[in-house]
Coordinates of C-alpha atoms in Angstrom, one line a residue:
Chain D
X2 CA -19.4 10.3 -11.4
X3 CA -21.6 8.9 -14.1
X4 CA -24.4 9.2 -11.6
X5 CA -23.9 13.0 -11.4
X6 CA -23.8 13.1 -15.2
X7 CA -27.1 11.3 -15.4
X8 CA -28.6 13.6 -12.8
X9 CA -27.4 16.6 -14.8
X10 CA -29.1 15.3 -18.0
X11 CA -32.3 14.6 -16.1
X12 CA -32.2 18.1 -14.4
X13 CA -31.7 19.7 -17.8
X14 CA -34.9 18.1 -19.2
X15 CA -37.0 18.5 -16.1
X16 CA -36.1 22.2 -15.5
X17 CA -36.3 23.2 -19.1
X18 CA -37.7 26.7 -19.5
X19 CA -39.9 25.4 -22.4
X20 CA -42.9 24.2 -20.3
X21 CA -44.3 22.1 -23.2
X22 CA -41.6 19.5 -22.5
X23 CA -43.0 18.9 -19.1
X24 CA -44.7 15.6 -19.2
X25 CA -45.8 15.1 -15.7
X26 CA -46.8 16.9 -12.5
X27 CA -43.5 16.1 -10.8
X28 CA -41.7 18.1 -13.3
X29 CA -44.1 21.0 -12.8
X30 CA -43.6 20.8 -9.1
X31 CA -39.8 21.0 -9.4
X32 CA -40.2 24.0 -11.8
X33 CA -42.3 25.8 -9.2
X34 CA -39.6 25.2 -6.5
X35 CA -36.3 25.5 -8.4
X36 CA -35.3 28.5 -10.4
X37 CA -32.1 26.9 -11.5
X38 CA -29.8 24.0 -10.6
X39 CA -26.6 23.6 -12.5
X40 CA -22.9 22.8 -12.0
X41 CA -20.7 25.8 -11.7
X42 CA -18.6 24.4 -14.5
X43 CA -19.7 21.6 -16.8
X44 CA -16.2 20.1 -16.6
X45 CA -16.6 19.5 -12.9
X46 CA -19.9 18.1 -11.8
X47 CA -19.0 18.1 -8.0
X48 CA -19.7 21.8 -7.5
X49 CA -23.2 23.0 -8.1
X50 CA -25.2 26.2 -7.7
X51 CA -28.9 26.4 -7.2
X52 CA -31.6 28.9 -6.6
X53 CA -35.0 28.1 -5.0
X54 CA -38.2 30.1 -4.7
X55 CA -39.6 31.1 -1.3
X56 CA -42.8 29.1 -0.6
X57 CA -46.0 31.1 -0.9
X58 CA -47.8 31.8 2.4
X59 CA -44.5 32.3 4.2
X60 CA -42.3 35.4 4.8
X61 CA -40.0 33.9 2.2
X62 CA -42.6 34.3 -0.6
X63 CA -41.4 36.3 -3.6
X64 CA -37.8 35.9 -2.5
X65 CA -35.3 33.6 -4.1
X66 CA -32.4 32.0 -2.3
X67 CA -29.1 30.8 -3.6
X68 CA -27.5 27.5 -2.5
X69 CA -24.0 26.1 -2.9
X70 CA -23.8 22.4 -3.4
X71 CA -20.7 20.3 -3.1
X72 CA -20.8 16.6 -4.0
X73 CA -18.2 14.5 -2.3
X74 CA -16.3 12.0 -4.5
X75 CA -18.3 9.2 -2.9
X76 CA -21.7 10.7 -3.8
X77 CA -24.3 9.3 -3.8
X78 CA -23.2 7.0 -1.0
X79 CA -22.3 10.1 1.0
X80 CA -24.7 13.1 1.1
X81 CA -23.9 16.3 -0.7
X82 CA -22.8 19.3 1.4
X83 CA -25.3 22.1 0.9
X84 CA -25.1 25.7 2.2
X85 CA -27.3 28.8 1.7
X86 CA -25.5 31.9 0.5
X87 CA -24.0 33.3 3.8
X88 CA -26.0 36.1 5.4
X89 CA -29.0 35.6 3.2
X90 CA -31.3 33.1 4.9
X91 CA -33.0 34.0 8.2
X92 CA -34.4 30.7 9.2
X93 CA -34.5 28.8 12.5
X94 CA -32.7 25.8 11.0
X95 CA -30.1 27.8 9.0
X96 CA -27.0 29.4 10.5
X97 CA -27.3 33.0 9.3
X98 CA -23.6 33.6 9.3
X99 CA -22.5 30.6 7.4
X100 CA -25.6 29.4 5.6
X101 CA -25.3 25.9 7.1
X102 CA -28.5 23.9 7.0
X103 CA -29.7 21.6 9.8
X104 CA -31.7 19.0 7.9
X105 CA -31.7 15.3 8.8
X106 CA -31.4 14.0 5.2
X107 CA -28.2 15.9 4.7
X108 CA -26.6 14.0 7.6
X109 CA -24.9 10.7 7.2
X110 CA -27.3 8.7 9.4
X111 CA -30.4 9.8 7.5
X112 CA -29.2 10.3 4.0
X113 CA -29.8 7.5 1.5
X114 CA -28.5 7.2 -2.1
X115 CA -32.1 7.2 -3.3
X116 CA -32.1 11.0 -2.8
X117 CA -30.8 13.1 -5.6
X118 CA -30.0 16.8 -6.0
X119 CA -33.5 17.8 -7.2
X120 CA -35.3 15.9 -4.4
X121 CA -32.8 17.4 -1.9
X122 CA -33.7 20.9 -3.2
X123 CA -37.3 20.0 -2.6
X124 CA -36.5 18.9 0.9
X125 CA -34.9 22.2 1.6
X126 CA -37.8 24.1 0.2
X127 CA -40.2 22.1 2.5
X128 CA -37.9 23.1 5.4
X129 CA -38.6 26.8 4.4
X130 CA -42.3 26.1 4.5
X131 CA -42.2 24.2 7.8
X132 CA -39.4 25.4 10.0
X133 CA -38.5 23.1 12.9
X134 CA -37.8 25.3 16.0
X135 CA -36.8 22.3 18.1
X136 CA -33.4 21.9 16.5
X137 CA -32.4 25.5 15.8
X138 CA -29.3 26.9 14.2
X139 CA -30.8 30.4 14.6
X140 CA -31.9 30.6 18.2
X141 CA -33.5 34.1 18.0
X142 CA -35.9 33.1 15.2
X143 CA -36.6 29.7 16.9
X144 CA -37.5 31.4 20.2
X145 CA -40.0 33.8 18.4
X146 CA -41.5 30.7 16.6
X147 CA -41.8 28.8 19.9
X148 CA -43.8 31.6 21.6
X149 CA -45.9 31.7 18.4
X150 CA -45.6 35.5 18.0
X151 CA -46.6 35.6 14.3
X152 CA -46.3 39.3 13.8
X153 CA -42.9 39.5 15.5
X154 CA -41.8 36.6 13.4
X155 CA -42.9 38.1 10.1
X156 CA -41.5 41.5 11.1
X157 CA -38.1 40.1 11.9
X158 CA -37.9 37.9 8.8
X159 CA -39.0 40.8 6.6
X160 CA -36.4 43.0 8.1
X161 CA -33.7 40.5 7.4
X162 CA -35.0 39.6 3.9
X163 CA -35.2 43.3 2.8
X164 CA -31.9 44.2 4.4
X165 CA -29.9 41.3 2.9
X166 CA -29.0 41.5 -0.8
X167 CA -31.5 39.0 -2.0
X168 CA -30.7 37.4 -5.3
X169 CA -34.2 38.3 -6.5
X170 CA -33.6 42.0 -6.1
X171 CA -30.3 41.9 -7.9
X172 CA -31.7 39.9 -10.7
Chain C
X2 CA -39.0 9.3 0.3
X3 CA -41.7 9.3 -2.3
X4 CA -41.6 9.3 -6.0
X5 CA -38.4 10.5 -7.6
X6 CA -38.2 11.9 -11.0
X7 CA -35.2 9.7 -11.7
X8 CA -36.7 6.5 -10.4
X9 CA -37.6 3.8 -12.8
X10 CA -38.4 0.2 -12.8
X11 CA -35.2 -0.8 -14.5
X12 CA -32.8 1.8 -13.0
X13 CA -30.6 1.1 -10.0
X14 CA -31.6 3.8 -7.5
X15 CA -28.0 4.2 -6.4
X16 CA -26.0 4.6 -9.6
X17 CA -29.0 5.3 -12.0
X18 CA -27.6 2.8 -14.5
X19 CA -29.7 0.1 -16.1
X20 CA -30.5 -2.5 -13.7
X21 CA -31.1 -5.2 -16.2
X22 CA -27.6 -5.3 -17.7
X23 CA -26.6 -8.9 -18.2
X24 CA -23.6 -10.2 -16.2
X25 CA -24.2 -7.7 -13.4
X26 CA -25.6 -9.1 -10.2
X27 CA -28.7 -7.6 -8.8
X28 CA -29.7 -7.5 -5.1
X29 CA -33.4 -7.8 -4.3
X30 CA -34.2 -6.9 -0.7
X31 CA -36.9 -8.9 1.0
X32 CA -39.7 -8.2 1.9
X33 CA -39.7 -4.8 0.2
X34 CA -38.7 -6.1 -3.2
X35 CA -36.5 -3.1 -4.0
X36 CA -33.8 -3.9 -6.5
X37 CA -30.3 -2.5 -6.7
X38 CA -27.1 -3.5 -8.4
X39 CA -25.5 -5.9 -6.0
X40 CA -22.3 -3.9 -5.8
X41 CA -24.2 -0.7 -5.2
X42 CA -26.3 -1.9 -2.4
X43 CA -23.4 -3.6 -0.7
X44 CA -21.3 -0.4 -1.0
X45 CA -24.2 1.4 0.7
X46 CA -24.6 -1.1 3.4
X47 CA -20.9 -1.0 4.0
X48 CA -21.1 2.8 4.4
X49 CA -24.3 3.0 6.4
X50 CA -23.4 0.3 8.9
X51 CA -26.8 -1.2 8.6
X52 CA -28.7 -3.3 6.1
X53 CA -31.6 -0.9 5.5
X54 CA -33.3 -0.3 2.2
X55 CA -32.3 3.1 0.8
X56 CA -35.7 3.6 -0.8
X57 CA -38.1 2.7 1.9
X58 CA -35.8 2.6 4.9
X59 CA -37.2 -0.8 6.0
X60 CA -34.9 -3.4 7.6
X61 CA -34.9 -6.2 5.1
X62 CA -34.6 -9.8 6.3
X63 CA -32.8 -11.2 3.4
X64 CA -31.3 -10.1 0.1
X65 CA -31.7 -12.3 -3.0
X66 CA -28.8 -12.0 -5.3
X67 CA -29.9 -12.5 -8.9
X68 CA -28.0 -12.9 -12.1
X69 CA -29.6 -12.4 -15.5
X70 CA -28.6 -14.2 -18.7
X71 CA -28.8 -12.9 -22.2
X72 CA -32.4 -14.0 -22.6
X73 CA -33.4 -11.9 -19.6
X74 CA -34.0 -14.9 -17.4
X75 CA -33.2 -14.3 -13.8
X76 CA -31.6 -17.0 -11.6
X77 CA -30.8 -16.8 -7.9
X78 CA -27.1 -16.6 -7.3
X79 CA -27.2 -16.8 -3.6
X80 CA -29.2 -15.3 -0.7
X81 CA -27.8 -13.2 2.1
X82 CA -29.5 -13.4 5.4
X83 CA -29.4 -10.2 7.4
X84 CA -31.2 -11.6 10.4
X85 CA -29.5 -11.5 13.7
X86 CA -30.2 -15.2 14.3
X87 CA -27.7 -16.1 11.6
X88 CA -25.1 -13.7 13.0
X89 CA -25.7 -15.1 16.5
X90 CA -25.0 -18.6 15.1
X91 CA -21.8 -17.3 13.7
X92 CA -20.9 -15.9 17.1
X93 CA -21.5 -19.2 18.8
X94 CA -19.4 -20.9 16.2
X95 CA -16.7 -18.3 16.7
X96 CA -16.7 -18.9 20.4
X97 CA -16.6 -22.6 19.9
X98 CA -13.7 -22.2 17.5
X99 CA -11.8 -20.1 20.0
X100 CA -12.3 -22.6 22.7
X101 CA -11.2 -25.5 20.6
X102 CA -8.1 -23.6 19.5
X103 CA -7.3 -22.7 23.0
X104 CA -7.5 -26.3 24.1
X105 CA -5.4 -27.5 21.2
X106 CA -2.9 -24.8 22.0
X107 CA -2.7 -25.9 25.6
X108 CA -2.2 -29.5 24.7
X109 CA 0.4 -28.8 22.1
X110 CA 2.3 -26.5 24.5
X111 CA 2.7 -29.1 27.2
X112 CA 3.6 -31.6 24.6
X113 CA 6.3 -29.4 23.2
X114 CA 7.7 -28.7 26.6
X115 CA 7.8 -32.4 27.3
X116 CA 9.8 -32.7 24.1
X117 CA 12.0 -29.9 25.1
X118 CA 12.7 -31.7 28.4
X119 CA 13.9 -34.9 26.8
X120 CA 14.7 -33.6 23.4
X121 CA 18.4 -34.4 23.7
X122 CA 20.7 -36.5 25.8
X123 CA 22.5 -33.4 27.1
X124 CA 19.5 -31.9 28.6
X125 CA 18.4 -35.0 30.3
X126 CA 20.2 -34.2 33.6
X127 CA 18.1 -31.2 34.2
X128 CA 14.9 -32.8 33.3
X129 CA 13.5 -32.6 36.9
X130 CA 14.0 -28.9 36.6
X131 CA 11.5 -28.7 33.8
X132 CA 9.2 -31.2 35.4
X133 CA 8.9 -29.0 38.5
X134 CA 8.4 -25.9 36.4
X135 CA 5.7 -27.7 34.4
X136 CA 3.9 -28.7 37.4
X137 CA 3.9 -25.2 38.8
X138 CA 2.7 -23.7 35.6
X139 CA 0.1 -26.2 34.9
X140 CA -1.2 -26.1 38.4
X141 CA -1.8 -22.4 38.2
X142 CA -3.4 -22.8 34.8
X143 CA -5.9 -25.5 35.4
X144 CA -9.2 -24.9 37.2
X145 CA -9.4 -21.1 37.6
X146 CA -8.0 -20.4 34.2
X147 CA -10.4 -22.8 32.4
X148 CA -13.3 -21.0 33.9
X149 CA -11.6 -17.7 32.9
X150 CA -11.5 -18.9 29.3
X151 CA -15.1 -19.7 29.4
X152 CA -16.1 -16.4 30.9
X153 CA -13.9 -14.7 28.2
X154 CA -15.6 -16.6 25.5
X155 CA -19.0 -15.8 26.8
X156 CA -18.3 -12.1 27.0
X157 CA -16.9 -12.4 23.5
X158 CA -20.2 -13.9 22.3
X159 CA -22.1 -11.2 24.0
X160 CA -19.9 -8.7 22.2
X161 CA -21.0 -10.3 18.9
X162 CA -24.7 -10.1 19.9
X163 CA -24.4 -6.5 21.0
X164 CA -22.7 -5.5 17.8
X165 CA -24.9 -7.2 15.3
X166 CA -24.9 -4.1 13.1
X167 CA -21.1 -4.1 13.1
X168 CA -21.2 -7.7 12.1
X169 CA -22.0 -6.6 8.6
X170 CA -18.5 -5.4 8.4
X171 CA -17.5 -9.0 8.8
X172 CA -18.8 -9.6 5.4
X173 CA -17.7 -6.5 3.5
X174 CA -14.2 -5.6 2.8
X175 CA -13.3 -2.4 4.7
X176 CA -11.3 -1.1 1.8
X177 CA -13.4 -1.9 -1.3
X178 CA -16.8 -2.5 0.3
X179 CA -17.2 -5.7 -1.7
X180 CA -18.3 -8.9 -0.1
X181 CA -15.9 -11.3 1.4
X182 CA -16.9 -14.8 0.8
X183 CA -15.2 -16.3 3.7
X184 CA -12.1 -17.7 2.0
X185 CA -9.7 -17.5 4.9
X186 CA -6.5 -17.4 2.8
X187 CA -7.8 -14.5 0.8
X188 CA -9.2 -12.3 3.6
X189 CA -8.0 -11.0 6.9
X190 CA -9.9 -9.9 9.9
X191 CA -9.3 -7.4 12.6
X192 CA -10.4 -8.8 15.9
X193 CA -10.3 -5.3 17.5
X194 CA -12.7 -3.4 15.3
X195 CA -14.3 -6.3 13.6
X196 CA -13.5 -5.2 10.1
X197 CA -12.5 -7.6 7.3
X198 CA -10.3 -7.0 4.3
X199 CA -9.4 -8.7 1.1
X200 CA -5.8 -9.5 1.2
X201 CA -5.4 -8.1 -2.3
X202 CA -7.0 -4.8 -1.1
X203 CA -4.5 -4.5 1.8
X204 CA -1.6 -5.2 -0.5
X205 CA -2.7 -2.6 -3.0
X206 CA -3.2 -0.1 -0.1
X207 CA 0.4 -0.7 1.0
X208 CA 1.7 -0.2 -2.5
X209 CA -0.4 3.0 -2.7
X210 CA 0.9 4.5 0.5
X211 CA 4.4 3.2 -0.1
X212 CA 4.6 1.4 3.3
X213 CA 7.7 -0.6 3.1
X214 CA 8.1 -1.3 6.8
X215 CA 6.3 -4.6 6.4
X216 CA 3.2 -3.5 8.4
X217 CA 0.8 -5.2 6.1
X218 CA -0.6 -7.0 9.1
X219 CA -1.9 -3.8 10.6
X220 CA -5.6 -2.9 10.4
X221 CA -5.9 0.3 8.3
X222 CA -8.8 1.4 10.5
X223 CA -7.5 0.8 14.0
X224 CA -3.8 -0.2 13.5
X225 CA -4.0 -3.5 15.5
X226 CA -2.7 -6.8 14.3
X227 CA -4.7 -8.6 11.6
X228 CA -5.3 -12.3 11.7
X229 CA -6.6 -14.4 9.0
X230 CA -10.3 -14.7 8.7
X231 CA -11.4 -18.0 10.1
X232 CA -15.0 -18.9 9.5
X233 CA -15.5 -22.3 8.1
X234 CA -12.1 -23.6 8.3
X235 CA -11.5 -25.6 11.5
X236 CA -8.5 -27.3 9.9
X237 CA -5.7 -24.9 9.9
X238 CA -4.4 -24.1 6.5
X239 CA -1.2 -25.8 5.4
X240 CA 0.5 -22.4 5.0
X241 CA 0.1 -21.7 8.6
X242 CA 1.4 -25.1 9.6
X243 CA 4.5 -24.6 7.5
X244 CA 5.1 -21.2 9.0
X245 CA 4.9 -22.7 12.5
X246 CA 7.1 -25.7 11.7
X247 CA 9.8 -23.3 10.9
X248 CA 9.5 -21.6 14.2
X249 CA 9.3 -24.2 16.9
X250 CA 9.7 -21.5 19.5
X251 CA 6.0 -20.7 19.3
X252 CA 5.5 -22.9 22.3
X253 CA 7.6 -20.6 24.5
X254 CA 5.7 -17.8 23.0
X255 CA 2.6 -19.4 24.2
X256 CA 3.9 -19.5 27.7
X257 CA 4.5 -15.8 27.7
X258 CA 1.1 -15.1 26.3
X259 CA -0.3 -17.1 29.1
X260 CA 1.8 -15.3 31.6
X261 CA 0.2 -12.0 30.5
X262 CA -3.2 -13.7 30.7
X263 CA -3.0 -14.6 34.3
X264 CA -2.2 -11.0 35.1
X265 CA -5.9 -10.6 34.3
X266 CA -5.5 -8.2 31.4
X267 CA -8.8 -9.1 29.9
X268 CA -8.6 -6.8 26.9
X269 CA -5.2 -8.1 26.0
X270 CA -6.6 -11.6 26.2
X271 CA -9.5 -10.8 24.0
X272 CA -7.2 -9.2 21.4
X273 CA -4.8 -12.0 21.5
X274 CA -7.5 -14.6 21.3
X275 CA -8.2 -14.4 17.7
X276 CA -4.7 -13.7 16.6
X277 CA -3.5 -16.7 18.6
X278 CA -5.8 -18.9 16.7
X279 CA -4.2 -18.0 13.6
X280 CA -0.6 -18.1 14.8
X281 CA -0.8 -21.5 16.3
X282 CA -0.8 -25.1 15.1
X283 CA -0.7 -28.1 17.3
X284 CA 2.2 -30.4 16.4
X285 CA 0.8 -33.8 17.2
X286 CA 2.5 -35.7 14.5
X287 CA 6.1 -35.0 15.8
X288 CA 5.5 -35.4 19.5
X289 CA 3.0 -38.2 20.0
X290 CA 5.5 -41.0 20.3
X291 CA 8.0 -39.2 22.5
X292 CA 5.3 -38.0 24.8
X293 CA 3.9 -41.5 25.4
X294 CA 7.2 -43.0 26.2
X295 CA 8.3 -40.2 28.4
X296 CA 5.2 -39.5 30.5
X297 CA 6.1 -42.4 32.8
X298 CA 9.6 -41.3 33.3
X299 CA 8.4 -37.8 33.9
X300 CA 6.1 -38.8 36.7
X301 CA 8.9 -40.9 38.3
X302 CA 11.0 -37.8 38.4
X303 CA 8.3 -36.0 40.1
X304 CA 8.0 -38.6 42.8
X305 CA 11.7 -38.3 43.5
X306 CA 11.3 -34.7 44.4
X307 CA 8.2 -35.1 46.4
X308 CA 8.8 -34.5 50.1
X309 CA 6.6 -37.3 51.5
X310 CA 8.8 -40.2 50.3
X311 CA 12.2 -38.9 51.2
X312 CA 14.4 -39.5 54.3
X313 CA 15.0 -36.7 56.7
X314 CA 18.3 -35.7 55.1
X315 CA 16.6 -35.6 51.7
X316 CA 13.7 -33.7 53.1
X317 CA 16.1 -31.0 54.1
X318 CA 17.5 -31.1 50.6
X319 CA 14.0 -30.9 49.4
X320 CA 13.1 -27.9 51.5
X321 CA 16.3 -26.3 50.2
X322 CA 15.2 -27.2 46.7
X323 CA 11.9 -25.5 47.2
X324 CA 13.6 -22.4 48.5
X325 CA 16.0 -22.6 45.6
X326 CA 13.1 -22.9 43.2
X327 CA 11.5 -19.9 44.7
X328 CA 14.8 -18.0 44.3
X329 CA 15.0 -19.3 40.8
X330 CA 11.5 -18.1 40.1
X331 CA 12.6 -14.7 41.3
X332 CA 15.5 -14.8 39.0
X333 CA 13.3 -15.7 36.2
X334 CA 10.7 -13.0 36.8
X335 CA 13.4 -10.3 37.1
X336 CA 15.1 -11.4 33.9
X337 CA 11.7 -11.8 32.2
X338 CA 10.8 -8.3 33.3
X339 CA 13.8 -6.7 31.8
X340 CA 14.6 -8.9 28.9
X341 CA 12.7 -11.5 27.0
X342 CA 14.5 -14.6 25.8
X343 CA 15.4 -14.7 22.1
X344 CA 12.4 -16.2 20.5
X345 CA 13.7 -16.6 17.0
X346 CA 15.6 -19.8 17.2
X347 CA 14.5 -22.8 19.3
X348 CA 17.6 -24.7 18.4
X349 CA 20.0 -22.1 19.7
X350 CA 18.0 -21.9 22.9
X351 CA 18.5 -25.6 23.5
X352 CA 22.2 -25.2 22.6
X353 CA 22.7 -22.5 25.1
X354 CA 21.1 -24.5 27.9
X355 CA 23.2 -27.5 27.0
X356 CA 26.5 -25.5 27.0
X357 CA 25.8 -23.9 30.4
X358 CA 24.9 -27.2 31.9
X359 CA 28.1 -28.7 30.7
X360 CA 30.0 -26.2 32.7
X361 CA 27.9 -26.8 35.8
X362 CA 28.2 -30.5 35.5
X363 CA 32.0 -30.3 35.1
X364 CA 32.3 -28.4 38.3
X365 CA 29.7 -30.4 40.1
X366 CA 31.3 -33.7 39.3
X367 CA 34.2 -32.8 41.6
X368 CA 31.9 -33.3 44.5
X369 CA 30.0 -36.3 43.3
X370 CA 30.8 -39.3 45.5
X371 CA 34.3 -38.0 45.8
X372 CA 35.6 -38.6 49.3
X373 CA 38.8 -36.7 48.7
X374 CA 37.2 -33.3 48.6
X375 CA 35.7 -33.8 52.0
X376 CA 32.2 -33.3 50.6
X377 CA 30.3 -36.0 48.9
X378 CA 26.9 -35.4 47.5
X379 CA 24.3 -37.9 46.6
X380 CA 22.8 -38.4 43.2
X381 CA 19.7 -36.5 44.1
X382 CA 21.6 -33.5 45.5
X383 CA 23.7 -33.6 42.3
X384 CA 20.6 -33.2 40.2
X385 CA 19.2 -30.5 42.5
X386 CA 22.2 -28.4 42.5
X387 CA 22.8 -28.9 38.8
X388 CA 19.3 -27.7 38.2
X389 CA 19.4 -24.7 40.4
X390 CA 22.8 -23.5 39.4
X391 CA 22.2 -24.1 35.7
X392 CA 19.0 -22.2 35.9
X393 CA 20.6 -19.3 37.7
X394 CA 23.5 -19.0 35.2
X395 CA 21.0 -19.3 32.4
X396 CA 19.0 -16.3 33.7
X397 CA 22.2 -14.4 34.6
X398 CA 23.5 -14.7 31.0
X399 CA 20.3 -13.3 29.6
X400 CA 19.2 -16.5 28.0
X401 CA 22.2 -16.5 25.7
X402 CA 25.5 -18.2 25.8
X403 CA 28.0 -15.4 26.4
X404 CA 31.5 -16.6 25.5
X405 CA 33.2 -13.8 27.6
X406 CA 31.6 -15.1 30.7
X407 CA 33.6 -17.4 33.0
X408 CA 30.9 -20.0 33.4
X409 CA 33.3 -22.4 35.2
X410 CA 34.0 -19.9 37.9
X411 CA 30.4 -18.9 38.3
X412 CA 29.3 -22.5 38.4
X413 CA 32.0 -23.3 41.1
X414 CA 30.9 -20.3 43.2
X415 CA 27.3 -21.1 43.0
X416 CA 27.8 -24.8 43.7
X417 CA 29.8 -24.0 46.8
X418 CA 27.1 -21.7 47.9
X419 CA 24.5 -24.4 47.3
X420 CA 26.4 -27.1 49.1
X421 CA 27.0 -24.8 52.1
X422 CA 23.4 -23.9 52.3
X423 CA 22.5 -27.5 52.0
X424 CA 24.7 -28.3 55.0
X425 CA 23.7 -25.3 56.9
X426 CA 20.3 -26.4 58.0
X427 CA 21.5 -30.0 58.3
X428 CA 24.2 -29.0 60.8
X429 CA 21.9 -26.5 62.6

């Protein structure tokens, strides 16, 4: 658990709203990706909440997405369990109903304890940028991606993103 | 993965604690040179089922375990070799060990049976009985079974080669994920799932789950029997020896294990292979003398029952004997199928045999060179009938001496039956 405490401290300094504290490009990069990343309660560091920004140049741009993070007691030996807010993320590698994410590093075989919560957020953000239609959890979106119908893809995603109560609109 | 905001030269990438704390072992993977706390990296390897580096995902060849003193000077504690070659060597040694133990077990078993034959004066009369049985069993064991052992050991070796990744579990406790340094008395190994455990971890687990049924010898992962971890120790620990000295019946046990072997239950063999190693000690020191002096006598007895050197009358007796032996085997198999002999007390087993034989001998003596009964039997026939009838009664009474049973009457009936059947073919 001390590892999660150390991560929390590091996250607090890295994602500080006061940008003058940022001392390197890595910190800037994380600030451009992550809106916030904090435990739901400071007394229990196993449950976390996060919000990441949609990457520019994708239909997700200008939207923000909420994530639920659960760290098993054996973290970081075992990977954290991460879900998008249900019914909020139209993405070929995300189950729209449950928010479950299909990402290799979140699975036992590919996770290593060298990852941490911030880098995992970055990995999810990269997944938004570069969807992988070959291992889909959302078959409809994956099929449109496979036939490379860009206008249909953008249209469908925009429909979903405007219809679902996006955290950015409620903010 | 690339640079991490939390990564630092002196930080363990797994726990984020200072890597250079004194008195904490470090593990440095080669050739990638990534450093971790020794406990952290072993915990990870135990979880991930491989020896990969968490940072660069390379497959390191070795890990140098370093300790650091107060002046910051690093010294090499030991080196762990991940390469399969080493594991293969281990497998070969394991196979070797298994073979050696099997042979020792075989030798000691026959020795113990010899001792059982001539162990006491009272049993002496039925010695040929055991001699015949020994011959039968050993005959069926030699040759084909030896090659069977070898094939089993080979397949066992292949199993080790195929599972080189699982081998890592050999060295890490399945409960606390900390290394096991191959101290057999302090660690146990599951031959089924290839996991090892510290004995202390198992004990604390039992306390935790409140298991009072004495199942501490069960593997927490797969539930099968756990044997002691035997790696460097070819000499069996004195504790094992003591345990066995108190239960001489192990030899009989061995026979039954072997019986299940020849029924070609390969898996069972494989499972019992490692456990047998641990539950068995040859008892040379007690038996060597008696064996030497008795082997000659034993072979003489065998000659007596051999058909080629007997007269025609005796040959008939011998044929009858063979039939009786077959009948006896049938008795034995049926009784073995339904009940197993009590294996807890070797002494009581001998006592039971002796008691039953006393009854048989008492009844049989009435016919021995006694012209008044009309039937006179020779010494050979006496021994034969004594053997056959004693055996039958022994099987009938479920390998125990049952005081309610009228052994005299049973013996008389069976003896009459035997004598009649002896005369039958002779008259016909």
